[in-house]
């Protein structure tokens, strides 16, 4: 892959999430600020330049109060029943359930607050093949680790795996690096991986000695046709090519 394609891909990975985040924040603000009660709360003593800031503060206060009220309600038995009914209803809608579950998973992951979620690991699923997973901070009763292995590039789906601790190794990456690699389907730049073909001059040259491609492998079998030649071209054991030398 050429340099400009890699740079373009890296730029998309950085900018697209930021643009989506700004669009979501703007959408939430516009809808909260358009509530009739908030739109009419404009005291006459406020200067015109600070009116936008005043609307932002009021919108944040209303949103925070709403979140706290809903959170408190969900702690009750009735709240848990309502949440289960909402989840069940939305999961019957084919397209909407994907967006709903993805958003819910993202919020739950961001607010979990456990250190183990910030620890990507490698799991050898088959001999010589390893996959990236994330610790959930949970264990089974028999001592197995519970991991979440996301699919690429859609991390909202994946597998919950119970595995022996000795089969898990740390990747040495941060969660951001591991997530970026998964979201980009492995094409993102990373300090933990190198290009297979690479750019000219990028590939390591070993000790600097050029080895011809047709050189014999060390300790390998040699081709008799190359080493000894044709028997008709070799001098006989008794002389230097004269057929009468042995007479």
mmCIF file of C-alpha atoms in Angstrom:
data_model
loop_
_atom_site.group_PDB
_atom_site.id
_atom_site.type_symbol
_atom_site.label_atom_id
_atom_site.label_comp_id
_atom_site.label_asym_id
_atom_site.label_seq_id
_atom_site.Cartn_x
_atom_site.Cartn_y
_atom_site.Cartn_z
ATOM 1 C CA UNK A 1 0.000 0.000 0.000
ATOM 2 C CA UNK A 2 1.388 3.381 -1.007
ATOM 3 C CA UNK A 3 2.175 6.118 1.487
ATOM 4 C CA UNK A 4 -0.700 8.396 0.525
ATOM 5 C CA UNK A 5 -3.248 5.600 0.942
ATOM 6 C CA UNK A 6 -1.952 4.827 4.420
ATOM 7 C CA UNK A 7 -2.010 8.525 5.355
ATOM 8 C CA UNK A 8 -5.553 8.886 4.010
ATOM 9 C CA UNK A 9 -6.718 5.858 5.974
ATOM 10 C CA UNK A 10 -5.050 7.080 9.167
ATOM 11 C CA UNK A 11 -6.706 10.472 8.721
ATOM 12 C CA UNK A 12 -10.122 8.873 8.323
ATOM 13 C CA UNK A 13 -9.618 6.805 11.463
ATOM 14 C CA UNK A 14 -8.926 9.990 13.441
ATOM 15 C CA UNK A 15 -11.456 12.383 11.894
ATOM 16 C CA UNK A 16 -14.552 10.231 11.330
ATOM 17 C CA UNK A 17 -15.109 9.398 15.040
ATOM 18 C CA UNK A 18 -14.605 13.069 15.954
ATOM 19 C CA UNK A 19 -17.078 14.213 13.298
ATOM 20 C CA UNK A 20 -19.657 11.657 14.436
ATOM 21 C CA UNK A 21 -19.145 12.737 18.056
ATOM 22 C CA UNK A 22 -19.639 16.412 17.182
ATOM 23 C CA UNK A 23 -22.761 15.609 15.166
ATOM 24 C CA UNK A 24 -24.251 13.646 18.064
ATOM 25 C CA UNK A 25 -23.455 16.418 20.559
ATOM 26 C CA UNK A 26 -24.934 19.034 18.220
ATOM 27 C CA UNK A 27 -28.063 16.949 17.695
ATOM 28 C CA UNK A 28 -28.583 16.509 21.449
ATOM 29 C CA UNK A 29 -28.019 20.216 22.121
ATOM 30 C CA UNK A 30 -30.428 21.369 19.395
ATOM 31 C CA UNK A 31 -33.209 19.133 20.641
ATOM 32 C CA UNK A 32 -32.739 20.112 24.281
ATOM 33 C CA UNK A 33 -32.439 23.808 23.458
ATOM 34 C CA UNK A 34 -35.615 23.648 21.363
ATOM 35 C CA UNK A 35 -37.718 22.587 24.351
ATOM 36 C CA UNK A 36 -40.317 25.377 24.799
ATOM 37 C CA UNK A 37 -39.508 25.873 28.471
ATOM 38 C CA UNK A 38 -35.797 26.366 27.766
ATOM 39 C CA UNK A 39 -36.269 28.535 24.690
ATOM 40 C CA UNK A 40 -38.374 30.990 26.709
ATOM 41 C CA UNK A 41 -35.927 31.206 29.642
ATOM 42 C CA UNK A 42 -34.122 34.288 28.401
ATOM 43 C CA UNK A 43 -33.987 36.987 31.092
ATOM 44 C CA UNK A 44 -34.032 40.577 29.904
ATOM 45 C CA UNK A 45 -30.913 41.430 31.924
ATOM 46 C CA UNK A 46 -28.730 39.073 29.851
ATOM 47 C CA UNK A 47 -26.552 40.660 27.207
ATOM 48 C CA UNK A 48 -27.127 39.459 23.661
ATOM 49 C CA UNK A 49 -23.567 38.050 23.193
ATOM 50 C CA UNK A 50 -23.904 35.642 26.140
ATOM 51 C CA UNK A 51 -27.328 34.275 25.223
ATOM 52 C CA UNK A 52 -25.879 31.255 23.321
ATOM 53 C CA UNK A 53 -23.708 30.387 26.334
ATOM 54 C CA UNK A 54 -26.730 30.712 28.605
ATOM 55 C CA UNK A 55 -28.693 28.273 26.431
ATOM 56 C CA UNK A 56 -25.812 25.785 26.521
ATOM 57 C CA UNK A 57 -25.642 25.915 30.334
ATOM 58 C CA UNK A 58 -29.396 25.451 30.678
ATOM 59 C CA UNK A 59 -29.339 22.544 28.204
ATOM 60 C CA UNK A 60 -26.518 20.833 30.125
ATOM 61 C CA UNK A 61 -28.335 21.263 33.440
ATOM 62 C CA UNK A 62 -31.555 19.818 32.028
ATOM 63 C CA UNK A 63 -29.729 16.896 30.380
ATOM 64 C CA UNK A 64 -27.769 16.075 33.555
ATOM 65 C CA UNK A 65 -30.920 16.215 35.666
ATOM 66 C CA UNK A 66 -32.730 13.950 33.218
ATOM 67 C CA UNK A 67 -29.887 11.399 33.222
ATOM 68 C CA UNK A 68 -29.733 11.317 37.025
ATOM 69 C CA UNK A 69 -33.501 10.949 37.304
ATOM 70 C CA UNK A 70 -33.595 8.056 34.828
ATOM 71 C CA UNK A 71 -30.615 6.402 36.535
ATOM 72 C CA UNK A 72 -32.301 6.595 39.919
ATOM 73 C CA UNK A 73 -35.503 5.197 38.451
ATOM 74 C CA UNK A 74 -33.628 2.235 36.907
ATOM 75 C CA UNK A 75 -32.380 1.230 40.366
ATOM 76 C CA UNK A 76 -35.920 0.400 41.395
ATOM 77 C CA UNK A 77 -37.756 -2.831 40.599
ATOM 78 C CA UNK A 78 -40.179 -1.011 38.328
ATOM 79 C CA UNK A 79 -37.279 0.610 36.496
ATOM 80 C CA UNK A 80 -35.634 -2.740 35.781
ATOM 81 C CA UNK A 81 -38.929 -4.083 34.455
ATOM 82 C CA UNK A 82 -39.337 -1.048 32.189
ATOM 83 C CA UNK A 83 -35.766 -1.414 30.906
ATOM 84 C CA UNK A 84 -36.310 -5.103 30.120
ATOM 85 C CA UNK A 85 -39.523 -4.286 28.246
ATOM 86 C CA UNK A 86 -37.776 -1.558 26.244
ATOM 87 C CA UNK A 87 -34.891 -3.876 25.337
ATOM 88 C CA UNK A 88 -37.267 -6.641 24.317
ATOM 89 C CA UNK A 89 -39.379 -4.307 22.173
ATOM 90 C CA UNK A 90 -36.440 -2.731 20.344
ATOM 91 C CA UNK A 91 -34.771 -6.103 19.724
ATOM 92 C CA UNK A 92 -37.776 -7.069 17.593
ATOM 93 C CA UNK A 93 -37.028 -4.232 15.144
ATOM 94 C CA UNK A 94 -34.383 -5.483 12.647
ATOM 95 C CA UNK A 95 -32.536 -2.266 11.797
ATOM 96 C CA UNK A 96 -33.059 -0.272 14.975
ATOM 97 C CA UNK A 97 -31.843 -3.032 17.297
ATOM 98 C CA UNK A 98 -28.353 -2.900 15.772
ATOM 99 C CA UNK A 99 -27.976 0.818 16.511
ATOM 100 C CA UNK A 100 -29.570 0.464 19.959
ATOM 101 C CA UNK A 101 -27.400 -2.460 21.066
ATOM 102 C CA UNK A 102 -24.237 -0.890 19.645
ATOM 103 C CA UNK A 103 -24.869 2.351 21.527
ATOM 104 C CA UNK A 104 -25.696 0.504 24.733
ATOM 105 C CA UNK A 105 -22.567 -1.656 24.490
ATOM 106 C CA UNK A 106 -20.386 1.392 23.853
ATOM 107 C CA UNK A 107 -21.767 3.261 26.880
ATOM 108 C CA UNK A 108 -21.494 0.214 29.155
ATOM 109 C CA UNK A 109 -17.893 -0.366 28.058
ATOM 110 C CA UNK A 110 -16.934 3.293 28.526
ATOM 111 C CA UNK A 111 -18.514 3.540 31.989
ATOM 112 C CA UNK A 112 -17.423 0.147 33.319
ATOM 113 C CA UNK A 113 -14.336 1.651 34.999
ATOM 114 C CA UNK A 114 -12.460 -1.647 35.383
ATOM 115 C CA UNK A 115 -8.747 -1.825 34.685
ATOM 116 C CA UNK A 116 -9.047 -5.228 33.015
ATOM 117 C CA UNK A 117 -11.078 -3.726 30.196
ATOM 118 C CA UNK A 118 -8.002 -1.672 29.346
ATOM 119 C CA UNK A 119 -5.964 -4.841 28.838
ATOM 120 C CA UNK A 120 -6.076 -6.394 25.349
ATOM 121 C CA UNK A 121 -4.727 -9.932 25.195
ATOM 122 C CA UNK A 122 -3.808 -12.539 22.611
ATOM 123 C CA UNK A 123 -5.613 -15.865 22.574
ATOM 124 C CA UNK A 124 -4.240 -18.777 20.528
ATOM 125 C CA UNK A 125 -7.411 -20.207 19.011
ATOM 126 C CA UNK A 126 -5.615 -22.731 16.805
ATOM 127 C CA UNK A 127 -1.995 -23.816 16.665
ATOM 128 C CA UNK A 128 0.029 -20.897 15.303
ATOM 129 C CA UNK A 129 -3.026 -18.616 15.008
ATOM 130 C CA UNK A 130 -3.837 -15.999 17.635
ATOM 131 C CA UNK A 131 -6.655 -13.475 17.945
ATOM 132 C CA UNK A 132 -7.138 -10.271 19.926
ATOM 133 C CA UNK A 133 -9.556 -10.271 22.846
ATOM 134 C CA UNK A 134 -10.254 -8.115 25.893
ATOM 135 C CA UNK A 135 -10.519 -9.094 29.530
ATOM 136 C CA UNK A 136 -13.873 -8.439 31.161
ATOM 137 C CA UNK A 137 -12.613 -8.601 34.730
ATOM 138 C CA UNK A 138 -14.726 -11.693 35.379
ATOM 139 C CA UNK A 139 -13.888 -15.327 36.110
ATOM 140 C CA UNK A 140 -15.933 -18.505 36.114
ATOM 141 C CA UNK A 141 -16.316 -20.614 39.243
ATOM 142 C CA UNK A 142 -13.679 -23.045 37.980
ATOM 143 C CA UNK A 143 -11.117 -20.254 37.498
ATOM 144 C CA UNK A 144 -11.369 -19.615 33.755
ATOM 145 C CA UNK A 145 -11.038 -16.059 32.426
ATOM 146 C CA UNK A 146 -14.030 -14.506 30.698
ATOM 147 C CA UNK A 147 -12.909 -12.664 27.555
ATOM 148 C CA UNK A 148 -14.721 -10.662 24.910
ATOM 149 C CA UNK A 149 -13.422 -11.225 21.387
ATOM 150 C CA UNK A 150 -14.853 -8.573 19.020
ATOM 151 C CA UNK A 151 -15.239 -9.061 15.304
ATOM 152 C CA UNK A 152 -13.510 -6.764 12.811
ATOM 153 C CA UNK A 153 -14.297 -4.114 11.769
ATOM 154 C CA UNK A 154 -17.661 -4.209 13.602
ATOM 155 C CA UNK A 155 -16.754 -4.393 17.286
ATOM 156 C CA UNK A 156 -20.382 -4.376 18.420
ATOM 157 C CA UNK A 157 -20.549 -8.110 17.756
ATOM 158 C CA UNK A 158 -18.221 -10.820 18.956
ATOM 159 C CA UNK A 159 -17.841 -13.807 21.231
ATOM 160 C CA UNK A 160 -17.763 -14.276 24.995
ATOM 161 C CA UNK A 161 -15.062 -16.857 25.695
ATOM 162 C CA UNK A 162 -14.129 -18.785 28.817
ATOM 163 C CA UNK A 163 -10.477 -19.835 28.653
ATOM 164 C CA UNK A 164 -7.685 -21.092 30.871
ATOM 165 C CA UNK A 165 -5.420 -18.239 32.107
ATOM 166 C CA UNK A 166 -2.241 -19.892 30.769
ATOM 167 C CA UNK A 167 -3.569 -19.680 27.202
ATOM 168 C CA UNK A 168 -3.779 -15.878 27.403
ATOM 169 C CA UNK A 169 -0.832 -13.528 26.794
ATOM 170 C CA UNK A 170 -0.706 -9.731 26.981
ATOM 171 C CA UNK A 171 -0.356 -7.893 23.675
ATOM 172 C CA UNK A 172 1.690 -5.033 25.109
ATOM 173 C CA UNK A 173 -0.703 -2.595 23.411
ATOM 174 C CA UNK A 174 -2.979 0.038 24.829
ATOM 175 C CA UNK A 175 -6.715 -0.420 24.374
ATOM 176 C CA UNK A 176 -6.715 2.429 21.832
ATOM 177 C CA UNK A 177 -4.091 0.708 19.676
ATOM 178 C CA UNK A 178 -5.879 -2.627 19.809
ATOM 179 C CA UNK A 179 -9.271 -1.073 19.048
ATOM 180 C CA UNK A 180 -7.824 0.955 16.157
ATOM 181 C CA UNK A 181 -6.289 -2.187 14.663
ATOM 182 C CA UNK A 182 -9.593 -4.050 14.928
ATOM 183 C CA UNK A 183 -11.736 -1.186 13.612
ATOM 184 C CA UNK A 184 -9.406 -0.738 10.619
ATOM 185 C CA UNK A 185 -9.427 -4.499 9.913
ATOM 186 C CA UNK A 186 -5.685 -4.579 10.518
ATOM 187 C CA UNK A 187 -4.761 -1.818 8.042
ATOM 188 C CA UNK A 188 -4.011 0.911 10.603
ATOM 189 C CA UNK A 189 -0.445 1.897 11.437
ATOM 190 C CA UNK A 190 0.849 0.366 14.654
ATOM 191 C CA UNK A 191 4.180 0.113 16.436
ATOM 192 C CA UNK A 192 3.418 -3.546 17.113
ATOM 193 C CA UNK A 193 3.186 -4.625 13.475
ATOM 194 C CA UNK A 194 5.121 -4.064 10.252
ATOM 195 C CA UNK A 195 4.178 -4.176 6.601
ATOM 196 C CA UNK A 196 4.707 -7.466 4.791
ATOM 197 C CA UNK A 197 6.082 -5.991 1.570
ATOM 198 C CA UNK A 198 6.944 -2.542 2.897
ATOM 199 C CA UNK A 199 8.214 0.511 1.047
ATOM 200 C CA UNK A 200 11.536 0.459 -0.793
ATOM 201 C CA UNK A 201 14.254 0.530 1.811
ATOM 202 C CA UNK A 202 11.920 -0.284 4.665
ATOM 203 C CA UNK A 203 12.626 -3.992 4.799
ATOM 204 C CA UNK A 204 15.503 -4.972 7.082
ATOM 205 C CA UNK A 205 18.622 -6.177 5.289
ATOM 206 C CA UNK A 206 19.932 -8.411 8.059
ATOM 207 C CA UNK A 207 23.724 -8.177 8.367
ATOM 208 C CA UNK A 208 24.117 -6.341 5.085
ATOM 209 C CA UNK A 209 25.360 -9.343 3.084
ATOM 210 C CA UNK A 210 23.532 -9.999 -0.168
ATOM 211 C CA UNK A 211 22.687 -13.657 -0.513
ATOM 212 C CA UNK A 212 21.999 -14.871 -4.070
ATOM 213 C CA UNK A 213 18.617 -16.430 -4.552
ATOM 214 C CA UNK A 214 20.042 -19.594 -6.097
ATOM 215 C CA UNK A 215 22.493 -20.211 -3.256
ATOM 216 C CA UNK A 216 22.449 -23.629 -1.689
ATOM 217 C CA UNK A 217 20.698 -23.733 1.667
ATOM 218 C CA UNK A 218 22.880 -24.426 4.629
ATOM 219 C CA UNK A 219 22.809 -28.097 5.403
ATOM 220 C CA UNK A 220 20.362 -28.762 2.543
ATOM 221 C CA UNK A 221 20.561 -31.303 -0.248
ATOM 222 C CA UNK A 222 22.662 -30.266 -3.194
ATOM 223 C CA UNK A 223 21.607 -30.842 -6.770
ATOM 224 C CA UNK A 224 23.794 -33.515 -8.304
ATOM 225 C CA UNK A 225 23.362 -32.050 -11.773
ATOM 226 C CA UNK A 226 24.777 -28.756 -10.538
ATOM 227 C CA UNK A 227 27.555 -30.080 -8.325
ATOM 228 C CA UNK A 228 28.923 -32.892 -10.483
ATOM 229 C CA UNK A 229 27.840 -31.962 -13.953
ATOM 230 C CA UNK A 230 27.175 -34.491 -16.731
ATOM 231 C CA UNK A 231 29.197 -37.690 -16.610
ATOM 232 C CA UNK A 232 30.103 -37.318 -20.305
ATOM 233 C CA UNK A 233 31.760 -33.943 -19.622
ATOM 234 C CA UNK A 234 33.903 -35.191 -16.716
ATOM 235 C CA UNK A 235 37.423 -36.541 -17.336
ATOM 236 C CA UNK A 236 37.883 -40.232 -16.644
ATOM 237 C CA UNK A 237 39.621 -41.221 -13.437
ATOM 238 C CA UNK A 238 42.755 -42.337 -15.238
ATOM 239 C CA UNK A 239 43.730 -39.238 -17.164
ATOM 240 C CA UNK A 240 43.000 -35.637 -18.156
ATOM 241 C CA UNK A 241 40.576 -36.308 -20.980
ATOM 242 C CA UNK A 242 42.776 -38.467 -23.306
ATOM 243 C CA UNK A 243 40.940 -41.746 -23.948
ATOM 244 C CA UNK A 244 44.313 -43.579 -24.361
ATOM 245 C CA UNK A 245 45.868 -42.151 -21.226
ATOM 246 C CA UNK A 246 44.986 -45.208 -19.181
ATOM 247 C CA UNK A 247 46.485 -47.618 -21.737
#
